[in-house]
Amino acid sequence: MTAPTESAAAEQPPRRAAPKPLTAGDRPRIAQALVYVFVIVPLLALVAAVPFAWGWGLGAVDISLAIFFYALSGLGVTVGFHRLFTHRSFKTNRAVQVLLAISGMSAVQGPVINWVADHRRHHAYSDREGDPHSPWRFGSSAAALAKGFWHAHMGWLFERDVTNVDRFAPDLLKDRVLERINRLFPLWTVASFVLPAVLGGLITWSWWGALTAFFWAGLVRVSVLHHITWSVNSICHMIGERPFKSRDKAANFWPLALISFGESWHNSHHADPTCARHGVLKGQLDISARLIWMLEKLGWAWKVRWPNEQRLARISVTEEQG
Ligand SMILES: [Zn+2]
Ligand SMILES: [Zn+2]
């Protein structure tokens, strides 16, 4: 009846189908340096933005381009990286897959396959050991949570061990087309900054217009989207309502619903990860779900896993034996 001790378990020969390791070695030094550059430079740009904007250097063209590229890269992450590639909540054609993968990579959150591997690992271990970004990692005292918030928000990005894509995203690695687009991540990153500058320059027909568009629709837009995405990992695992059953601390935080394109309905998402709509309750704004709905109407998305009574009953807290 006694459980085998840890050492006894460790001495057992590895089973044939032993799970692959969680992580796959250290990130190369140059890639590690680039993480610092692309996380910190846009952040500094955001801080510099206030005096920069004061009276000059910000116009309607910059704002319009910033909103356009925010939506393009943001929906690439939420609809593409997250709901399609990570959770397979719908099926779509090759053209839409490629478009979503590229627009998602223009958010400069890493190559799509690595993003998916990190996120699947997050769901597999959410708020437990093995989760790449849980705010509860250090405990639940105020000091531990302050440290945990920083870790979940962006501190985890600076840790060098990378999630093992062989273990968490073998399906995507096998996809030759996706794998090739994935490898071109540096190109999509450069395009994400150059394209707004080129458009700003052409629309205003000036170098100054190119520079301000680069600043607002490039640097500032990337930084704001970074923080919104990271807030889902940090804030939405700490604060908010938990109307559904999930094994972790994921919560619905309504103030971020609009700007996160529906991703802040995070309790519902963790309760039913493959569901195409995260804002499943009445009145919960979910722009990503609306885009999937539009793709479905156009015939470009099918087998969409929409919420239904059965799915909701399964995760509903009130369904539990009283
Ligand atoms: Zn989560
Ligand atoms: Zn998810």
GROMACS .gro file of C-alpha atoms and ligand atoms in nm:
model
  324
    1MET     CA    1   0.000   0.000   0.000
    2THR     CA    2   0.293   0.229   0.048
    3ALA     CA    3   0.360   0.460  -0.241
    4PRO     CA    4   0.702   0.415  -0.404
    5THR     CA    5   0.952   0.666  -0.275
    6GLU     CA    6   1.082   0.932  -0.506
    7SER     CA    7   1.424   0.776  -0.529
    8ALA     CA    8   1.276   0.439  -0.617
    9ALA     CA    9   1.070   0.604  -0.891
   10ALA     CA   10   1.379   0.782  -1.018
   11GLU     CA   11   1.574   0.459  -1.038
   12GLN     CA   12   1.317   0.292  -1.258
   13PRO     CA   13   1.431   0.258  -1.619
   14PRO     CA   14   1.267   0.522  -1.840
   15ARG     CA   15   0.950   0.395  -2.001
   16ARG     CA   16   0.938   0.378  -2.378
   17ALA     CA   17   0.683   0.654  -2.417
   18ALA     CA   18   0.842   0.884  -2.160
   19PRO     CA   19   0.722   1.240  -2.216
   20LYS     CA   20   0.967   1.470  -2.387
   21PRO     CA   21   1.130   1.727  -2.158
   22LEU     CA   22   0.946   2.055  -2.088
   23THR     CA   23   1.223   2.279  -2.209
   24ALA     CA   24   1.478   2.249  -2.486
   25GLY     CA   25   1.797   2.410  -2.365
   26ASP     CA   26   1.895   2.774  -2.343
   27ARG     CA   27   1.798   3.040  -2.592
   28PRO     CA   28   2.104   3.140  -2.800
   29ARG     CA   29   2.283   3.452  -2.670
   30ILE     CA   30   2.193   3.668  -2.969
   31ALA     CA   31   1.825   3.573  -2.950
   32GLN     CA   32   1.834   3.647  -2.577
   33ALA     CA   33   1.982   3.992  -2.645
   34LEU     CA   34   1.711   4.057  -2.903
   35VAL     CA   35   1.439   3.975  -2.651
   36TYR     CA   36   1.578   4.254  -2.434
   37VAL     CA   37   1.598   4.499  -2.725
   38PHE     CA   38   1.247   4.435  -2.854
   39VAL     CA   39   1.084   4.437  -2.513
   40ILE     CA   40   1.265   4.734  -2.364
   41VAL     CA   41   1.305   4.969  -2.663
   42PRO     CA   42   0.931   4.991  -2.740
   43LEU     CA   43   0.866   5.041  -2.369
   44LEU     CA   44   1.110   5.332  -2.351
   45ALA     CA   45   0.946   5.473  -2.663
   46LEU     CA   46   0.612   5.465  -2.485
   47VAL     CA   47   0.750   5.658  -2.190
   48ALA     CA   48   0.910   5.910  -2.424
   49ALA     CA   49   0.581   5.945  -2.610
   50VAL     CA   50   0.419   6.190  -2.371
   51PRO     CA   51   0.650   6.491  -2.417
   52PHE     CA   52   0.705   6.388  -2.778
   53ALA     CA   53   0.334   6.420  -2.851
   54TRP     CA   54   0.287   6.746  -2.671
   55GLY     CA   55   0.179   6.981  -2.945
   56TRP     CA   56   0.365   6.818  -3.231
   57GLY     CA   57   0.461   6.489  -3.390
   58LEU     CA   58   0.123   6.322  -3.362
   59GLY     CA   59  -0.153   6.349  -3.621
   60ALA     CA   60  -0.460   6.173  -3.756
   61VAL     CA   61  -0.249   5.966  -3.999
   62ASP     CA   62  -0.035   5.831  -3.713
   63ILE     CA   63  -0.339   5.745  -3.503
   64SER     CA   64  -0.517   5.574  -3.794
   65LEU     CA   65  -0.209   5.371  -3.887
   66ALA     CA   66  -0.151   5.278  -3.523
   67ILE     CA   67  -0.510   5.152  -3.487
   68PHE     CA   68  -0.489   4.963  -3.816
   69PHE     CA   69  -0.163   4.786  -3.729
   70TYR     CA   70  -0.280   4.724  -3.372
   71ALA     CA   71  -0.587   4.543  -3.505
   72LEU     CA   72  -0.389   4.353  -3.768
   73SER     CA   73  -0.118   4.226  -3.535
   74GLY     CA   74  -0.353   4.187  -3.236
   75LEU     CA   75  -0.609   3.977  -3.422
   76GLY     CA   76  -0.324   3.777  -3.576
   77VAL     CA   77  -0.231   3.679  -3.220
   78THR     CA   78  -0.580   3.626  -3.076
   79VAL     CA   79  -0.754   3.462  -3.373
   80GLY     CA   80  -0.444   3.309  -3.535
   81PHE     CA   81  -0.183   3.217  -3.274
   82HIS     CA   82  -0.429   3.156  -2.995
   83ARG     CA   83  -0.769   3.032  -3.111
   84LEU     CA   84  -0.657   2.865  -3.435
   85PHE     CA   85  -0.301   2.734  -3.395
   86THR     CA   86  -0.292   2.671  -3.018
   87HIS     CA   87  -0.645   2.551  -2.948
   88ARG     CA   88  -0.779   2.452  -3.292
   89SER     CA   89  -1.115   2.613  -3.221
   90PHE     CA   90  -1.194   2.629  -3.595
   91LYS     CA   91  -1.065   2.510  -3.930
   92THR     CA   92  -0.969   2.739  -4.216
   93ASN     CA   93  -0.803   2.739  -4.556
   94ARG     CA   94  -0.431   2.774  -4.623
   95ALA     CA   95  -0.449   3.140  -4.730
   96VAL     CA   96  -0.616   3.246  -4.404
   97GLN     CA   97  -0.370   3.034  -4.203
   98VAL     CA   98  -0.074   3.205  -4.368
   99LEU     CA   99  -0.225   3.550  -4.330
  100LEU     CA  100  -0.302   3.495  -3.961
  101ALA     CA  101   0.044   3.352  -3.891
  102ILE     CA  102   0.219   3.648  -4.056
  103SER     CA  103  -0.001   3.916  -3.903
  104GLY     CA  104   0.042   3.750  -3.562
  105MET     CA  105   0.419   3.753  -3.600
  106SER     CA  106   0.404   4.127  -3.674
  107ALA     CA  107   0.308   4.165  -3.306
  108VAL     CA  108   0.672   4.077  -3.224
  109GLN     CA  109   0.582   3.818  -2.960
  110GLY     CA  110   0.808   3.551  -3.106
  111PRO     CA  111   0.767   3.299  -3.389
  112VAL     CA  112   0.421   3.140  -3.404
  113ILE     CA  113   0.539   2.786  -3.320
  114ASN     CA  114   0.724   2.900  -3.005
  115TRP     CA  115   0.425   3.112  -2.901
  116VAL     CA  116   0.195   2.813  -2.936
  117ALA     CA  117   0.433   2.584  -2.742
  118ASP     CA  118   0.456   2.834  -2.454
  119HIS     CA  119   0.082   2.876  -2.446
  120ARG     CA  120  -0.001   2.505  -2.458
  121ARG     CA  121   0.244   2.454  -2.173
  122HIS     CA  122   0.066   2.734  -1.986
  123HIS     CA  123  -0.267   2.549  -2.020
  124ALA     CA  124  -0.115   2.210  -1.932
  125TYR     CA  125   0.033   2.341  -1.605
  126SER     CA  126  -0.164   2.659  -1.543
  127ASP     CA  127  -0.078   2.813  -1.206
  128ARG     CA  128   0.118   2.501  -1.109
  129GLU     CA  129   0.483   2.409  -1.139
  130GLY     CA  130   0.576   2.401  -1.507
  131ASP     CA  131   0.358   2.698  -1.605
  132PRO     CA  132   0.591   2.941  -1.788
  133HIS     CA  133   0.410   3.248  -1.652
  134SER     CA  134   0.200   3.211  -1.338
  135PRO     CA  135   0.169   3.509  -1.100
  136TRP     CA  136   0.125   3.254  -0.817
  137ARG     CA  137   0.469   3.104  -0.869
  138PHE     CA  138   0.621   3.250  -0.551
  139GLY     CA  139   0.321   3.213  -0.320
  140SER     CA  140   0.019   3.420  -0.226
  141SER     CA  141   0.154   3.675   0.023
  142ALA     CA  142   0.152   4.037  -0.092
  143ALA     CA  143   0.528   4.036  -0.153
  144ALA     CA  144   0.515   3.703  -0.338
  145LEU     CA  145   0.231   3.829  -0.556
  146ALA     CA  146   0.412   4.151  -0.643
  147LYS     CA  147   0.707   3.942  -0.754
  148GLY     CA  148   0.471   3.698  -0.926
  149PHE     CA  149   0.295   3.978  -1.112
  150TRP     CA  150   0.622   4.098  -1.261
  151HIS     CA  151   0.723   3.742  -1.348
  152ALA     CA  152   0.389   3.660  -1.518
  153HIS     CA  153   0.368   3.995  -1.696
  154MET     CA  154   0.712   4.011  -1.854
  155GLY     CA  155   0.981   3.871  -1.623
  156TRP     CA  156   0.933   3.520  -1.764
  157LEU     CA  157   1.041   3.644  -2.108
  158PHE     CA  158   1.390   3.707  -1.975
  159GLU     CA  159   1.437   3.353  -1.851
  160ARG     CA  160   1.659   3.170  -2.089
  161ASP     CA  161   1.506   2.823  -2.093
  162VAL     CA  162   1.280   2.784  -2.395
  163THR     CA  163   0.971   2.567  -2.409
  164ASN     CA  164   1.029   2.245  -2.599
  165VAL     CA  165   0.844   2.277  -2.929
  166ASP     CA  166   0.897   1.905  -3.001
  167ARG     CA  167   0.682   1.826  -2.703
  168PHE     CA  168   0.420   2.099  -2.723
  169ALA     CA  169   0.380   2.178  -3.093
  170PRO     CA  170   0.483   1.872  -3.299
  171ASP     CA  171   0.176   1.919  -3.522
  172LEU     CA  172   0.289   2.267  -3.626
  173LEU     CA  173   0.650   2.160  -3.677
  174LYS     CA  174   0.526   1.899  -3.923
  175ASP     CA  175   0.345   2.164  -4.128
  176ARG     CA  176   0.607   2.256  -4.389
  177VAL     CA  177   0.443   2.581  -4.497
  178LEU     CA  178   0.394   2.705  -4.143
  179GLU     CA  179   0.741   2.599  -4.042
  180ARG     CA  180   0.889   2.803  -4.328
  181ILE     CA  181   0.688   3.115  -4.240
  182ASN     CA  182   0.788   3.060  -3.878
  183ARG     CA  183   1.156   3.072  -3.969
  184LEU     CA  184   1.107   3.408  -4.140
  185PHE     CA  185   1.009   3.570  -3.808
  186PRO     CA  186   1.291   3.832  -3.833
  187LEU     CA  187   1.151   3.944  -4.167
  188TRP     CA  188   0.798   3.990  -4.027
  189THR     CA  189   0.945   4.184  -3.735
  190VAL     CA  190   1.128   4.425  -3.964
  191ALA     CA  191   0.820   4.461  -4.187
  192SER     CA  192   0.610   4.541  -3.882
  193PHE     CA  193   0.817   4.856  -3.823
  194VAL     CA  194   0.903   4.947  -4.183
  195LEU     CA  195   0.552   4.918  -4.327
  196PRO     CA  196   0.390   5.182  -4.103
  197ALA     CA  197   0.682   5.416  -4.178
  198VAL     CA  198   0.650   5.366  -4.554
  199LEU     CA  199   0.273   5.421  -4.543
  200GLY     CA  200   0.307   5.727  -4.319
  201GLY     CA  201   0.569   5.871  -4.554
  202LEU     CA  202   0.361   5.807  -4.865
  203ILE     CA  203   0.034   5.938  -4.720
  204THR     CA  204   0.188   6.263  -4.589
  205TRP     CA  205   0.455   6.269  -4.863
  206SER     CA  206   0.721   6.362  -4.610
  207TRP     CA  207   1.013   6.209  -4.418
  208TRP     CA  208   0.866   6.356  -4.101
  209GLY     CA  209   0.542   6.167  -4.165
  210ALA     CA  210   0.744   5.847  -4.207
  211LEU     CA  211   0.924   5.908  -3.877
  212THR     CA  212   0.611   5.983  -3.672
  213ALA     CA  213   0.427   5.683  -3.821
  214PHE     CA  214   0.728   5.462  -3.738
  215PHE     CA  215   0.714   5.592  -3.383
  216TRP     CA  216   0.337   5.569  -3.319
  217ALA     CA  217   0.221   5.285  -3.547
  218GLY     CA  218   0.548   5.094  -3.508
  219LEU     CA  219   0.711   5.127  -3.165
  220VAL     CA  220   0.421   5.252  -2.955
  221ARG     CA  221   0.169   5.015  -3.114
  222VAL     CA  222   0.395   4.710  -3.054
  223SER     CA  223   0.456   4.814  -2.695
  224VAL     CA  224   0.088   4.870  -2.613
  225LEU     CA  225  -0.008   4.535  -2.765
  226HIS     CA  226   0.274   4.364  -2.573
  227HIS     CA  227   0.137   4.494  -2.246
  228ILE     CA  228  -0.222   4.401  -2.329
  229THR     CA  229  -0.119   4.044  -2.419
  230TRP     CA  230   0.094   4.020  -2.105
  231SER     CA  231  -0.190   4.156  -1.893
  232VAL     CA  232  -0.393   3.849  -1.984
  233ASN     CA  233  -0.111   3.640  -1.834
  234SER     CA  234  -0.070   3.854  -1.524
  235ILE     CA  235  -0.387   4.048  -1.434
  236CYS     CA  236  -0.630   3.786  -1.572
  237HIS     CA  237  -0.475   3.522  -1.346
  238MET     CA  238  -0.513   3.745  -1.041
  239ILE     CA  239  -0.812   3.977  -1.055
  240GLY     CA  240  -1.168   3.934  -1.180
  241GLU     CA  241  -1.468   3.708  -1.173
  242ARG     CA  242  -1.463   3.330  -1.195
  243PRO     CA  243  -1.809   3.219  -1.306
  244PHE     CA  244  -1.687   2.886  -1.449
  245LYS     CA  245  -1.497   2.583  -1.326
  246SER     CA  246  -1.129   2.592  -1.408
  247ARG     CA  247  -0.839   2.425  -1.229
  248ASP     CA  248  -0.647   2.750  -1.196
  249LYS     CA  249  -0.685   3.114  -1.097
  250ALA     CA  250  -0.788   3.240  -1.442
  251ALA     CA  251  -1.045   3.521  -1.415
  252ASN     CA  252  -1.270   3.734  -1.635
  253PHE     CA  253  -1.150   4.095  -1.623
  254TRP     CA  254  -1.397   4.312  -1.814
  255PRO     CA  255  -1.198   4.639  -1.844
  256LEU     CA  256  -0.960   4.473  -2.091
  257ALA     CA  257  -1.228   4.307  -2.309
  258LEU     CA  258  -1.231   4.566  -2.587
  259ILE     CA  259  -0.859   4.634  -2.616
  260SER     CA  260  -0.764   4.264  -2.581
  261PHE     CA  261  -1.017   4.164  -2.849
  262GLY     CA  262  -1.205   3.939  -2.607
  263GLU     CA  263  -0.905   3.760  -2.457
  264SER     CA  264  -0.963   3.894  -2.106
  265TRP     CA  265  -1.264   3.658  -2.060
  266HIS     CA  266  -0.991   3.434  -1.935
  267ASN     CA  267  -1.182   3.226  -1.679
  268SER     CA  268  -1.427   3.111  -1.947
  269HIS     CA  269  -1.131   3.038  -2.173
  270HIS     CA  270  -0.946   2.822  -1.920
  271ALA     CA  271  -1.270   2.640  -1.837
  272ASP     CA  272  -1.325   2.554  -2.205
  273PRO     CA  273  -1.000   2.622  -2.397
  274THR     CA  274  -1.107   2.498  -2.741
  275CYS     CA  275  -1.418   2.716  -2.755
  276ALA     CA  276  -1.398   2.976  -3.034
  277ARG     CA  277  -1.576   3.238  -2.822
  278HIS     CA  278  -1.427   3.344  -2.489
  279GLY     CA  279  -1.693   3.599  -2.396
  280VAL     CA  280  -1.963   3.331  -2.365
  281LEU     CA  281  -2.197   3.517  -2.131
  282LYS     CA  282  -2.454   3.774  -2.237
  283GLY     CA  283  -2.310   4.113  -2.327
  284GLN     CA  284  -1.945   4.000  -2.317
  285LEU     CA  285  -1.771   4.175  -2.605
  286ASP     CA  286  -1.542   3.943  -2.802
  287ILE     CA  287  -1.410   4.095  -3.126
  288SER     CA  288  -1.195   3.788  -3.206
  289ALA     CA  289  -1.505   3.566  -3.198
  290ARG     CA  290  -1.679   3.817  -3.424
  291LEU     CA  291  -1.395   3.790  -3.678
  292ILE     CA  292  -1.417   3.407  -3.671
  293TRP     CA  293  -1.794   3.443  -3.722
  294MET     CA  294  -1.730   3.666  -4.026
  295LEU     CA  295  -1.481   3.414  -4.169
  296GLU     CA  296  -1.743   3.144  -4.121
  297LYS     CA  297  -2.008   3.350  -4.303
  298LEU     CA  298  -1.762   3.400  -4.592
  299GLY     CA  299  -1.707   3.024  -4.605
  300TRP     CA  300  -1.343   3.063  -4.497
  301ALA     CA  301  -1.386   2.903  -4.155
  302TRP     CA  302  -1.567   2.581  -4.069
  303LYS     CA  303  -1.610   2.331  -3.787
  304VAL     CA  304  -1.610   2.630  -3.552
  305ARG     CA  305  -1.643   2.520  -3.190
  306TRP     CA  306  -1.909   2.767  -3.080
  307PRO     CA  307  -2.039   2.763  -2.725
  308ASN     CA  308  -2.358   2.562  -2.683
  309GLU     CA  309  -2.570   2.441  -2.395
  310GLN     CA  310  -2.371   2.120  -2.349
  311ARG     CA  311  -2.036   2.298  -2.342
  312LEU     CA  312  -2.166   2.558  -2.098
  313ALA     CA  313  -2.326   2.296  -1.873
  314ARG     CA  314  -1.997   2.109  -1.852
  315ILE     CA  315  -1.809   2.407  -1.713
  316SER     CA  316  -2.089   2.564  -1.516
  317VAL     CA  317  -2.020   2.589  -1.142
  318THR     CA  318  -2.391   2.561  -1.052
  319GLU     CA  319  -2.413   2.221  -1.225
  320GLU     CA  320  -2.196   2.073  -0.950
  321GLN     CA  321  -2.379   1.851  -0.700
  322GLY     CA  322  -2.516   2.147  -0.504
  323ZN      ZN  323  -0.410   3.178  -1.879
  324ZN      ZN  324  -0.539   2.963  -2.437
   0.00000   0.00000   0.00000
